[in-house]
Each structure stands twice: as structure tokens, then as C-alpha cells.
Amino acid sequence: MKKNKIINFLLLGMLIVLVSASLIGCQNKDNENSNNEVAETESNRVKEELVLVEREIASNTDPNFYPGSNHYLCNGAAETLFKIDEKGNVNPMLAKDSKQLDPKTWEISLRPEAVFWSGEPVNSKAVIKSLERTRKTNSRAISSLEGMSFTEKDDWTIEVKTESENQPVPLNLAYMELAIINADKAHDKVETMDMTGMYKVVEFEPKKRIVLEVNDNYYGKKPIIKRIVDEEISDNQARTLAAMSGEADIVRNISNESVAELRDNSEIVLYNIPASNTETIYLNLKRPYLQDEKVRQALSWGLNREELVLLGTENLSIPITSWLSSNPKYETERNIIYTKYDLEKAGQLLDEAGWKLNAEGKRTKNGEILKINLMTWGQDKALGEAIQSQWINLGIDAQVNYGDYSLIEQARETGEWDALIEAWQTYGSEYSLLSGQFSPDGVANYGKYNDDKTNQLLNELKTATDEDTVKKLSIEINRRVTEQAPSIFICPRVETTAVNSSLKGFKGHFRQFENVITADLYFAE
């Protein structure tokens, strides 16, 4: 009897094992199916959706307010009338063609087939309304539209009159803040946005993400990828991790410190085309001590630019001393005036300005210590710290504040700032660029530089009619400003983009920001 009980117990155990194995087998099969579903979902994402990660995305649904237009060019939602290719040539984009009729008159032909997302025509009236709305609301666009008036000749032809002769109208209208929108729409939410790009905004979360889907009304080449997710990740390391993990397909604003880490990753392709922009230390000339030219010159002589490039950009950039010289057309101006690091000369200029070294090695004048607070943002943290160190060696009580760009904007509005770092593009119409930086009302003249001779040269440049004269005057302005040092110029800003190796069709461009999402992108099978 006891033996039978044991046998029955063993049989029951075997039955339990068999049932358990069956259940586990079913569970494994369910897990396998689940994993297959995940893999299939991932595969669909790869084929249908592209994730673009940036340091910052558009903060407003209205492209006519900065920063807006340029971000929507980046993610494929917006278009300008003209576009600059990788060789620097200006080509029609939303416009069909252009021609100069006389020294002060241009004619722009539009594409009758082009329509807004809503299906409304992109005719002459709509384009002019858009440009004039931009002129009123976007301070960054003013210099590109200066001296131009627009008239509707017919539904698909616009006449442009310019104040000065031979103004480069197509080049000016290729500026990244001049996206064409339907100005009759409110653009205050996703439902009222109306642009012309190949992708249409379907979701918008401020400071988080923008979701775009293919615009079925697009007049041009239709993109292969159906959906774009444009995400904001402000932290440098987090963006790098997004690239390394494959969570993002394109990651812009890769920090200089992360380039070496990504360079040997076979699943990532890095694009680092030298940009036409200049890392500039803007000085607040309303500060009494910065009104002294000798102090400003000392600040420039006291910077070792080669060391700044090494420490601040991981040696990815090149040292320059003048603003315009990051433009390939003016590369001969890269090493002028402040041709070497000269701590002795810098100290001599400060002595002459009355700022003497005290027993503690600090520069003082009438009992006041020479102090400078430098504001930085983005990937300029290391650069700011390197500048701080070099100015401290000069005897200056230098501080550096790193934070969100909005803090810099607030400081400029209140006037409570000493120095800040920012980089503006140097490629385009010389008058628009230089007047924007150095004319009394220039949109980027943060320090309120106002020099009679420079103003005179700018007026001459505005009316210059031939290329040789334009170049000669531009160089003269560039050199005068460099010598007076209302701003200090360091190097071209490094802009690195990481692209997943499975994504094909991406092209490097010296204006990469406007050339990220294109219709040529596709994922390899």
C-alpha cells in the first residue's frame, strides 16, 4: 500500500512537471511572439519614422517670431524662396526663377503648382504678405529685407525694388529667417499653422518635441520617410547617448568633447563641415571701463587663440582674429591686427588705461577692481572657462556664467551684462552682414558700437555696385572693427551632426542647419 502511494506521488509529480513545461513552452512562445512584435514595430519605425534630436527646437508655432523660421527649415516644415547649395551657389527653392531687370529692379517668378498645407496657392500676394509680416515681427530678418520693396506684377510674378544698385536679392531672400508662410492664418496652434514644406506639423509640445508627417499637398519631390519626430534634449551628454544607443537617427549639436567618443563608432557617421560663423565675445560698451579702446584691445591681445581652440573646441576649429574671416571668401583676413598672443602688450595697454596691478595681482583703478562677467551657453562652456583663465592671468577678476540662452537674452534686455559669447553666420550679402553687426541699429550690435568712420564705410558699401568695391570696403570695415575691438573674435563655431549609419542620403553642408531633413533621406533595408 505504501509502495502504491509512492508511485502515485511520483506520477503526480511527473504530471506537474509536464504541465509546467507545457505552460512554460506556451509562455516562451508568447514571449517570442511579443519579441517579434517589438522587432516588427522597431522595423516599422526604422522604415516609417526618423527621430531628429537637437539642443533646442522651435519654441513657437509661429515661424515669423525668432527663433522659429530656421527650426522649421531644419525639420522640413518650411521653405525659403531661394536656397544655398553646398558649393555656395544660390538656387531657386519655393521660387521658380529670378532675373535682374536693371541695377535696382529684380523679378521673381513663383511656382503655380506650389500650395500651402491648406491647399491655398503660394501666389505673389501670399508671398509678399509673408515677407512683410516677417519684417514686422522678426528682428533677425530685418537686415536681410532692408532696402527692398515688393510689388505684385501678376499672380505668379513679384517685382523687387532695391534702394541700392545690384543688391543680391536672391541671396538675401535665402536667409534662414525668411520662411514663407500663409500670413492669413493665425499660427497660434497646430491647427492654424500653414507652411509649404514637405512635412506638416501634427503635434507640438513646447521645449519637448514636434511631430511631423508627410504633406500630401507638397508640390516637389515627395520624401520617402513618412514621419519626423523632432526632439529637444538640452543636455550635451544625453544627446551623445541618444546617438550611441540608436534612439535617434540624426543628432545635431554634438558637443566637441563627444566627437572623439563617437568617431570610432561604426554605427555612426559624423558630419563636421567648417561653418561660416564666428565665435564672438560681444562687449557691453555701456560699461564705462569697456568704453576705453585700450582696455578692449588688451582683452584681445591677452587671449591665446590657439589654446582656446584646443581647450574650447577639442582642436576641431581654427583660430581667427576678425569677424568676417570665417567666410571662405575672406579667409585672408583670419590673422590680422592681433597676430599673436601678447600678454606683455596687453598688460602695457591696461597700465596706460590706468588699470595697474596691485600687490595681490589684481588690476585696479581708483580703488576699483577690474571685473568681467562672461556669459556662455550651448557648447561654449569649455571655451568660456578657457577665456576666463587667460583673462585671470592678465590680472582681471574674470567670472564665467554658463546657462540657458534665455538668460543671455534677458541680460541683454536689462543691460545687465559685461560680455557674452554668440556666433552669427558670415556668409551672405556683405552689407546685410556687416551692418547687422556694426551699424548703430544693427540687430547683432549688442554692445551698441557706434563709430563715425565705420558708419561712413557702411553707407559706401550699401551703394557699392561692383564686386571688387564691395570686397575692398568689406575688408576695410572688418579691419577697422577688429582694431577697435568692440567685440573679440576667436574661431568659427564647430557644428557636428551625428547620423545613424543606416540612414542614407544625408549630405554635409556649411549651412547644415538648413540642410538636415531632405527628400533624399531613406533607411537601408
Tab-separated table of C-alpha atoms in Angstrom, residues 20-435:
chain	number	residue	atom	x	y	z
A	20	SER	CA	4.619	23.198	-16.085
A	21	ALA	CA	6.755	22.507	-19.140
A	22	SER	CA	3.706	22.974	-21.331
A	23	LEU	CA	2.887	26.249	-19.643
A	24	ILE	CA	6.489	27.448	-19.906
A	25	GLY	CA	6.512	26.470	-23.553
A	26	CYS	CA	3.364	28.496	-24.136
A	27	GLN	CA	4.847	31.416	-22.200
A	28	ASN	CA	8.085	31.261	-24.209
A	29	LYS	CA	6.031	31.180	-27.373
A	30	ASP	CA	4.063	34.210	-26.175
A	31	ASN	CA	7.338	35.969	-25.320
A	32	GLU	CA	8.717	35.073	-28.736
A	33	ASN	CA	5.596	36.461	-30.384
A	34	SER	CA	5.877	39.554	-28.209
A	35	ASN	CA	9.544	39.985	-29.146
A	36	ASN	CA	8.670	39.531	-32.800
A	37	GLU	CA	6.005	42.222	-32.445
A	38	VAL	CA	8.562	44.560	-30.824
A	39	ALA	CA	11.066	43.810	-33.574
A	40	GLU	CA	8.370	44.374	-36.175
A	41	THR	CA	7.392	47.671	-34.508
A	42	GLU	CA	11.038	48.730	-34.429
A	43	SER	CA	11.409	47.752	-38.074
A	44	ASN	CA	8.365	49.820	-38.956
A	45	ARG	CA	9.809	52.766	-37.024
A	46	VAL	CA	13.038	52.475	-38.935
A	47	LYS	CA	11.184	52.458	-42.246
A	48	GLU	CA	8.496	54.996	-41.482
A	49	GLU	CA	9.848	57.340	-38.780
A	50	LEU	CA	13.011	59.405	-38.341
A	51	VAL	CA	13.991	60.768	-34.926
A	52	LEU	CA	15.859	64.091	-35.030
A	53	VAL	CA	17.404	65.315	-31.777
A	54	GLU	CA	18.527	68.927	-31.279
A	55	ARG	CA	19.753	71.090	-28.420
A	56	GLU	CA	16.678	73.249	-28.883
A	57	ILE	CA	13.649	73.097	-31.153
A	58	ALA	CA	11.158	75.763	-32.208
A	59	SER	CA	9.594	77.349	-29.131
A	60	ASN	CA	6.678	78.877	-31.022
A	61	THR	CA	4.202	77.597	-33.589
A	62	ASP	CA	4.559	80.932	-35.415
A	63	PRO	CA	7.658	80.856	-37.680
A	64	ASN	CA	7.649	84.652	-38.018
A	65	PHE	CA	8.894	85.041	-34.449
A	66	TYR	CA	12.529	84.234	-33.685
A	67	PRO	CA	13.621	81.547	-33.150
A	68	GLY	CA	11.124	79.853	-35.408
A	69	SER	CA	11.680	80.022	-39.137
A	70	ASN	CA	15.132	78.423	-39.014
A	71	HIS	CA	13.941	75.492	-36.877
A	72	TYR	CA	11.124	74.747	-39.296
A	73	LEU	CA	13.574	74.816	-42.198
A	74	CYS	CA	15.642	72.265	-40.275
A	75	ASN	CA	12.827	69.753	-39.746
A	76	GLY	CA	11.342	70.020	-43.238
A	77	ALA	CA	8.220	72.053	-42.443
A	78	ALA	CA	9.183	75.354	-44.076
A	79	GLU	CA	10.893	76.715	-47.175
A	80	THR	CA	12.527	79.945	-48.303
A	81	LEU	CA	12.237	81.354	-51.807
A	82	PHE	CA	15.892	80.532	-52.530
A	83	LYS	CA	18.425	78.113	-51.098
A	84	ILE	CA	22.216	77.980	-50.996
A	85	ASP	CA	23.804	74.718	-52.108
A	86	GLU	CA	26.932	73.086	-50.679
A	87	LYS	CA	29.125	74.979	-53.203
A	88	GLY	CA	27.724	78.360	-52.159
A	89	ASN	CA	25.505	78.863	-55.219
A	90	VAL	CA	22.071	80.444	-54.764
A	91	ASN	CA	19.327	78.327	-56.350
A	92	PRO	CA	15.532	78.719	-56.588
A	93	MET	CA	13.583	76.768	-53.981
A	94	LEU	CA	9.994	77.847	-53.461
A	95	ALA	CA	10.623	80.414	-56.195
A	96	LYS	CA	10.806	79.132	-59.756
A	97	ASP	CA	13.328	81.643	-61.102
A	98	SER	CA	14.691	85.189	-60.772
A	99	LYS	CA	16.296	87.763	-63.021
A	100	GLN	CA	17.704	91.246	-62.635
A	101	LEU	CA	15.985	93.747	-64.931
A	102	ASP	CA	18.138	96.772	-64.091
A	103	PRO	CA	20.527	97.809	-61.283
A	104	LYS	CA	17.617	98.393	-58.868
A	105	THR	CA	14.943	96.001	-60.127
A	106	TRP	CA	14.557	92.250	-59.835
A	107	GLU	CA	11.779	89.943	-60.968
A	108	ILE	CA	10.928	86.740	-59.094
A	109	SER	CA	8.826	84.033	-60.730
A	110	LEU	CA	6.839	81.678	-58.494
A	111	ARG	CA	5.734	78.069	-58.987
A	112	PRO	CA	1.996	77.912	-59.883
A	113	GLU	CA	1.930	74.310	-58.642
A	114	ALA	CA	3.096	75.252	-55.133
A	115	VAL	CA	0.467	75.344	-52.380
A	116	PHE	CA	0.398	75.705	-48.599
A	117	TRP	CA	-0.504	72.765	-46.352
A	118	SER	CA	-4.102	74.003	-46.517
A	119	GLY	CA	-4.091	73.752	-50.310
A	120	GLU	CA	-4.205	77.532	-50.767
A	121	PRO	CA	-1.939	78.872	-53.569
A	122	VAL	CA	1.518	80.293	-52.859
A	123	ASN	CA	0.943	83.260	-55.153
A	124	SER	CA	2.533	86.709	-55.276
A	125	LYS	CA	0.078	88.215	-52.814
A	126	ALA	CA	0.700	85.440	-50.265
A	127	VAL	CA	4.500	85.642	-50.555
A	128	ILE	CA	4.551	89.428	-50.135
A	129	LYS	CA	2.252	89.196	-47.103
A	130	SER	CA	4.595	86.649	-45.553
A	131	LEU	CA	7.724	88.736	-46.110
A	132	GLU	CA	6.101	91.898	-44.767
A	133	ARG	CA	4.797	90.057	-41.711
A	134	THR	CA	8.320	88.775	-41.076
A	135	ARG	CA	9.690	92.313	-41.428
A	136	LYS	CA	7.358	93.451	-38.630
A	137	THR	CA	7.749	90.559	-36.199
A	138	ASN	CA	11.243	89.079	-36.589
A	139	SER	CA	14.112	91.394	-35.690
A	140	ARG	CA	16.641	88.867	-37.021
A	141	ALA	CA	15.217	89.210	-40.528
A	142	ILE	CA	15.270	92.993	-40.802
A	143	SER	CA	18.784	93.374	-42.216
A	144	SER	CA	18.093	90.809	-44.980
A	145	LEU	CA	14.957	92.702	-46.076
A	146	GLU	CA	16.430	96.186	-45.680
A	147	GLY	CA	16.141	98.383	-48.761
A	148	MET	CA	13.761	96.020	-50.579
A	149	SER	CA	10.132	96.647	-51.540
A	150	PHE	CA	7.835	94.063	-53.142
A	151	THR	CA	5.074	94.568	-55.721
A	152	GLU	CA	2.665	92.044	-57.227
A	153	LYS	CA	3.071	92.125	-61.032
A	154	ASP	CA	0.697	89.205	-61.569
A	155	ASP	CA	-0.378	86.087	-59.678
A	156	TRP	CA	2.998	84.388	-60.113
A	157	THR	CA	5.446	87.274	-60.539
A	158	ILE	CA	6.883	89.640	-57.925
A	159	GLU	CA	8.822	92.796	-58.686
A	160	VAL	CA	11.519	93.734	-56.185
A	161	LYS	CA	12.837	97.277	-55.993
A	162	THR	CA	16.068	97.959	-54.099
A	163	GLU	CA	17.416	101.179	-52.622
A	164	SER	CA	20.978	100.433	-53.715
A	165	GLU	CA	22.221	99.141	-57.033
A	166	ASN	CA	22.983	95.461	-57.631
A	167	GLN	CA	21.680	94.346	-54.265
A	168	PRO	CA	21.903	90.496	-54.172
A	169	VAL	CA	18.161	89.889	-53.803
A	170	PRO	CA	18.126	86.065	-54.202
A	171	LEU	CA	20.983	85.729	-51.694
A	172	ASN	CA	19.191	87.924	-49.153
A	173	LEU	CA	15.926	86.010	-49.590
A	174	ALA	CA	17.736	82.727	-48.901
A	175	TYR	CA	18.226	83.810	-45.272
A	176	MET	CA	17.002	81.213	-42.764
A	177	GLU	CA	14.546	83.573	-41.029
A	178	LEU	CA	12.576	84.243	-44.219
A	179	ALA	CA	10.452	81.094	-44.493
A	180	ILE	CA	7.272	81.701	-46.474
A	181	ILE	CA	4.060	81.091	-44.522
A	182	ASN	CA	0.367	81.737	-45.074
A	183	ALA	CA	0.127	85.110	-43.301
A	184	ASP	CA	-3.680	84.942	-43.314
A	185	LYS	CA	-3.519	82.126	-40.749
A	186	ALA	CA	-3.052	82.696	-37.014
A	187	HIS	CA	-0.207	80.199	-36.488
A	188	ASP	CA	-1.093	80.145	-32.789
A	189	LYS	CA	-1.619	76.365	-32.651
A	190	VAL	CA	-1.008	73.304	-34.791
A	191	GLU	CA	-4.423	73.553	-36.449
A	192	THR	CA	-3.753	77.108	-37.694
A	193	MET	CA	-0.181	76.594	-38.912
A	194	ASP	CA	0.170	76.787	-42.695
A	195	MET	CA	3.533	76.481	-44.454
A	196	THR	CA	4.835	74.904	-47.660
A	197	GLY	CA	7.330	72.226	-46.579
A	198	MET	CA	7.237	68.543	-47.455
A	199	TYR	CA	6.362	67.737	-43.822
A	200	LYS	CA	3.383	69.081	-41.874
A	201	VAL	CA	3.321	69.645	-38.110
A	202	VAL	CA	0.761	67.370	-36.419
A	203	GLU	CA	1.904	67.647	-32.774
A	204	PHE	CA	3.708	70.389	-30.870
A	205	GLU	CA	4.976	70.207	-27.291
A	206	PRO	CA	6.989	73.337	-26.349
A	207	LYS	CA	10.588	72.528	-25.349
A	208	LYS	CA	9.893	68.799	-25.829
A	209	ARG	CA	9.063	67.641	-29.329
A	210	ILE	CA	7.470	68.396	-32.686
A	211	VAL	CA	5.914	65.589	-34.723
A	212	LEU	CA	5.603	65.994	-38.485
A	213	GLU	CA	4.034	63.859	-41.185
A	214	VAL	CA	4.293	63.972	-44.975
A	215	ASN	CA	2.461	66.895	-46.574
A	216	ASP	CA	0.228	65.315	-49.219
A	217	ASN	CA	-0.118	68.682	-50.961
A	218	TYR	CA	3.643	69.108	-51.460
A	219	TYR	CA	4.480	70.294	-54.969
A	220	GLY	CA	8.042	68.922	-55.100
A	221	LYS	CA	9.788	65.604	-54.646
A	222	LYS	CA	7.936	63.584	-52.014
A	223	PRO	CA	10.062	62.327	-49.105
A	224	ILE	CA	10.442	58.564	-48.592
A	225	ILE	CA	10.299	58.704	-44.788
A	226	LYS	CA	6.726	59.282	-43.643
A	227	ARG	CA	7.173	60.774	-40.179
A	228	ILE	CA	9.671	63.047	-38.402
A	229	VAL	CA	9.944	63.320	-34.612
A	230	ASP	CA	11.965	66.426	-33.700
A	231	GLU	CA	13.006	66.213	-30.034
A	232	GLU	CA	14.730	68.730	-27.760
A	233	ILE	CA	17.481	67.415	-25.470
A	234	SER	CA	19.389	70.292	-23.899
A	235	ASP	CA	21.962	68.148	-22.067
A	236	ASN	CA	25.108	67.528	-24.151
A	237	GLN	CA	25.832	64.032	-22.815
A	238	ALA	CA	22.215	62.962	-23.180
A	239	ARG	CA	22.327	63.895	-26.876
A	240	THR	CA	25.507	61.848	-27.294
A	241	LEU	CA	23.852	58.854	-25.614
A	242	ALA	CA	20.839	59.227	-27.932
A	243	ALA	CA	23.207	58.878	-30.897
A	244	MET	CA	25.174	55.965	-29.412
A	245	SER	CA	22.087	53.991	-28.394
A	246	GLY	CA	20.402	54.336	-31.767
A	247	GLU	CA	17.383	56.015	-30.163
A	248	ALA	CA	17.929	58.946	-32.533
A	249	ASP	CA	18.702	58.808	-36.239
A	250	ILE	CA	20.127	62.336	-36.534
A	251	VAL	CA	21.630	64.195	-33.585
A	252	ARG	CA	22.623	67.822	-34.055
A	253	ASN	CA	24.812	69.949	-31.765
A	254	ILE	CA	27.141	67.126	-30.741
A	255	SER	CA	29.473	68.602	-28.121
A	256	ASN	CA	33.132	68.933	-29.018
A	257	GLU	CA	34.017	66.709	-26.065
A	258	SER	CA	31.921	63.867	-27.509
A	259	VAL	CA	33.394	63.853	-31.015
A	260	ALA	CA	36.330	61.559	-30.133
A	261	GLU	CA	33.936	59.193	-28.357
A	262	LEU	CA	31.745	58.876	-31.463
A	263	ARG	CA	34.423	58.953	-34.146
A	264	ASP	CA	35.266	55.240	-33.934
A	265	ASN	CA	31.659	54.063	-33.673
A	266	SER	CA	30.902	52.097	-36.850
A	267	GLU	CA	27.170	52.684	-36.445
A	268	ILE	CA	27.522	56.478	-36.565
A	269	VAL	CA	28.692	58.837	-39.298
A	270	LEU	CA	29.908	62.276	-38.160
A	271	TYR	CA	29.488	65.389	-40.296
A	272	ASN	CA	31.696	68.304	-39.316
A	273	ILE	CA	31.820	70.765	-42.206
A	274	PRO	CA	33.548	74.080	-41.293
A	275	ALA	CA	30.763	76.590	-40.693
A	276	SER	CA	30.750	80.182	-41.885
A	277	ASN	CA	30.217	81.746	-38.488
A	278	THR	CA	32.417	83.341	-35.854
A	279	GLU	CA	32.569	82.693	-32.121
A	280	THR	CA	32.423	86.284	-30.875
A	281	ILE	CA	32.842	87.832	-27.434
A	282	TYR	CA	30.407	90.749	-27.535
A	283	LEU	CA	31.334	93.531	-25.086
A	284	ASN	CA	28.815	95.864	-23.454
A	285	LEU	CA	30.164	99.283	-24.404
A	286	LYS	CA	27.808	100.955	-21.951
A	287	ARG	CA	30.114	99.738	-19.205
A	288	PRO	CA	32.457	102.721	-18.545
A	289	TYR	CA	35.650	100.633	-18.477
A	290	LEU	CA	34.743	98.929	-21.783
A	291	GLN	CA	34.325	102.297	-23.486
A	292	ASP	CA	38.119	102.579	-23.275
A	293	GLU	CA	39.561	101.198	-26.517
A	294	LYS	CA	42.829	100.283	-24.806
A	295	VAL	CA	41.014	98.018	-22.344
A	296	ARG	CA	39.183	96.248	-25.168
A	297	GLN	CA	42.390	95.843	-27.151
A	298	ALA	CA	44.134	94.444	-24.066
A	299	LEU	CA	41.371	91.858	-23.709
A	300	SER	CA	42.021	90.740	-27.284
A	301	TRP	CA	45.833	90.739	-27.052
A	302	GLY	CA	45.527	88.775	-23.809
A	303	LEU	CA	43.864	85.765	-25.463
A	304	ASN	CA	45.873	82.813	-26.726
A	305	ARG	CA	43.531	81.736	-29.510
A	306	GLU	CA	45.421	78.563	-30.343
A	307	GLU	CA	44.999	77.414	-26.758
A	308	LEU	CA	41.344	78.470	-26.784
A	309	VAL	CA	40.723	76.355	-29.889
A	310	LEU	CA	42.467	73.405	-28.241
A	311	LEU	CA	40.652	73.660	-24.905
A	312	GLY	CA	37.346	75.096	-26.099
A	313	THR	CA	36.742	73.080	-29.279
A	314	GLU	CA	38.927	69.982	-28.796
A	315	ASN	CA	41.090	71.405	-31.616
A	316	LEU	CA	38.235	70.998	-34.105
A	317	SER	CA	38.247	74.654	-35.189
A	318	ILE	CA	40.905	77.180	-36.250
A	319	PRO	CA	41.961	80.461	-34.589
A	320	ILE	CA	40.874	83.690	-36.274
A	321	THR	CA	41.106	87.320	-35.192
A	322	SER	CA	38.475	89.058	-37.346
A	323	TRP	CA	34.728	88.543	-37.683
A	324	LEU	CA	34.374	88.247	-41.472
A	325	SER	CA	37.254	85.813	-41.905
A	326	SER	CA	35.182	82.676	-41.203
A	327	ASN	CA	33.619	83.361	-44.608
A	328	PRO	CA	35.744	81.402	-47.155
A	329	LYS	CA	35.719	84.458	-49.399
A	330	TYR	CA	37.645	86.434	-46.749
A	331	GLU	CA	39.943	83.770	-45.314
A	332	THR	CA	42.973	86.023	-45.958
A	333	GLU	CA	41.711	88.156	-43.051
A	334	ARG	CA	41.991	85.353	-40.478
A	335	ASN	CA	45.144	86.631	-38.786
A	336	ILE	CA	45.132	90.425	-38.730
A	337	ILE	CA	45.861	93.050	-36.035
A	338	TYR	CA	46.113	90.582	-33.118
A	339	THR	CA	48.588	88.359	-34.934
A	340	LYS	CA	49.921	86.628	-31.818
A	341	TYR	CA	49.259	86.095	-28.138
A	342	ASP	CA	50.988	89.028	-26.404
A	343	LEU	CA	50.446	89.145	-22.644
A	344	GLU	CA	53.083	91.853	-22.261
A	345	LYS	CA	51.370	94.183	-24.741
A	346	ALA	CA	48.005	93.513	-23.110
A	347	GLY	CA	49.442	94.451	-19.706
A	348	GLN	CA	51.020	97.602	-21.107
A	349	LEU	CA	47.687	98.746	-22.587
A	350	LEU	CA	45.921	98.189	-19.256
A	351	ASP	CA	48.671	100.149	-17.482
A	352	GLU	CA	48.182	103.024	-19.944
A	353	ALA	CA	44.426	102.888	-19.295
A	354	GLY	CA	45.104	103.279	-15.571
A	355	TRP	CA	44.391	99.687	-14.538
A	356	LYS	CA	47.515	98.798	-12.523
A	357	LEU	CA	48.431	95.517	-10.858
A	358	ASN	CA	48.143	95.642	-7.067
A	359	ALA	CA	50.091	93.548	-4.568
A	360	GLU	CA	47.568	90.705	-4.992
A	361	GLY	CA	48.000	90.642	-8.769
A	362	LYS	CA	44.632	92.275	-9.484
A	363	ARG	CA	44.056	95.164	-11.888
A	364	THR	CA	42.657	98.184	-10.030
A	365	LYS	CA	41.876	101.809	-10.816
A	366	ASN	CA	40.789	104.375	-8.232
A	367	GLY	CA	40.268	101.557	-5.760
A	368	GLU	CA	38.009	99.576	-8.132
A	369	ILE	CA	38.904	96.050	-9.265
A	370	LEU	CA	38.625	95.325	-12.996
A	371	LYS	CA	35.857	92.708	-13.200
A	372	ILE	CA	34.290	90.976	-16.191
A	373	ASN	CA	31.397	88.511	-16.105
A	374	LEU	CA	31.328	86.402	-19.286
A	375	MET	CA	28.045	84.658	-20.204
A	376	THR	CA	28.115	81.446	-22.268
A	377	TRP	CA	25.607	78.839	-23.423
A	378	GLY	CA	25.248	75.759	-25.644
A	379	GLN	CA	28.568	74.023	-26.186
A	380	ASP	CA	30.659	77.059	-25.209
A	381	LYS	CA	31.148	76.080	-21.565
A	382	ALA	CA	34.753	74.910	-22.013
A	383	LEU	CA	35.558	77.871	-24.260
A	384	GLY	CA	34.215	80.302	-21.670
A	385	GLU	CA	36.266	78.699	-18.911
A	386	ALA	CA	39.435	78.874	-21.038
A	387	ILE	CA	38.843	82.587	-21.721
A	388	GLN	CA	38.251	83.169	-18.023
A	389	SER	CA	41.569	81.521	-17.148
A	390	GLN	CA	43.522	83.615	-19.649
A	391	TRP	CA	41.958	86.884	-18.500
A	392	ILE	CA	42.716	85.979	-14.878
A	393	ASN	CA	46.387	85.640	-15.920
A	394	LEU	CA	46.113	89.231	-17.094
A	395	GLY	CA	45.063	90.341	-13.597
A	396	ILE	CA	41.352	90.638	-14.355
A	397	ASP	CA	38.737	89.342	-11.935
A	398	ALA	CA	37.004	87.250	-14.605
A	399	GLN	CA	33.890	85.175	-13.931
A	400	VAL	CA	32.027	82.899	-16.321
A	401	ASN	CA	28.318	82.050	-16.168
A	402	TYR	CA	27.081	79.099	-18.218
A	403	GLY	CA	23.346	78.583	-18.701
A	404	ASP	CA	20.338	78.622	-20.982
A	405	TYR	CA	20.350	81.089	-23.883
A	406	SER	CA	17.225	82.737	-22.479
A	407	LEU	CA	19.377	84.092	-19.620
A	408	ILE	CA	21.568	85.885	-22.152
A	409	GLU	CA	18.505	87.323	-23.874
A	410	GLN	CA	17.162	88.594	-20.546
A	411	ALA	CA	20.505	90.157	-19.654
A	412	ARG	CA	20.656	91.981	-22.983
A	413	GLU	CA	17.158	93.347	-22.449
A	414	THR	CA	18.006	94.701	-18.993
A	415	GLY	CA	21.508	95.844	-19.968
A	416	GLU	CA	22.978	93.957	-17.003
A	417	TRP	CA	25.841	92.174	-18.722
A	418	ASP	CA	29.552	92.662	-19.391
A	419	ALA	CA	30.439	90.129	-22.078
A	420	LEU	CA	28.732	87.220	-23.847
A	421	ILE	CA	29.580	84.647	-26.488
A	422	GLU	CA	27.488	84.145	-29.594
A	423	ALA	CA	28.154	83.160	-33.221
A	424	TRP	CA	26.496	84.686	-36.283
A	425	GLN	CA	26.745	83.480	-39.869
A	426	THR	CA	29.231	85.365	-42.026
A	427	TYR	CA	28.103	84.068	-45.432
A	428	GLY	CA	25.734	86.246	-47.431
A	429	SER	CA	25.322	89.840	-48.566
A	430	GLU	CA	28.280	91.742	-47.105
A	431	TYR	CA	26.272	94.868	-46.386
A	432	SER	CA	23.483	92.970	-44.625
A	433	LEU	CA	26.003	91.010	-42.573
A	434	LEU	CA	28.293	93.878	-41.587
A	435	SER	CA	25.528	96.390	-40.936
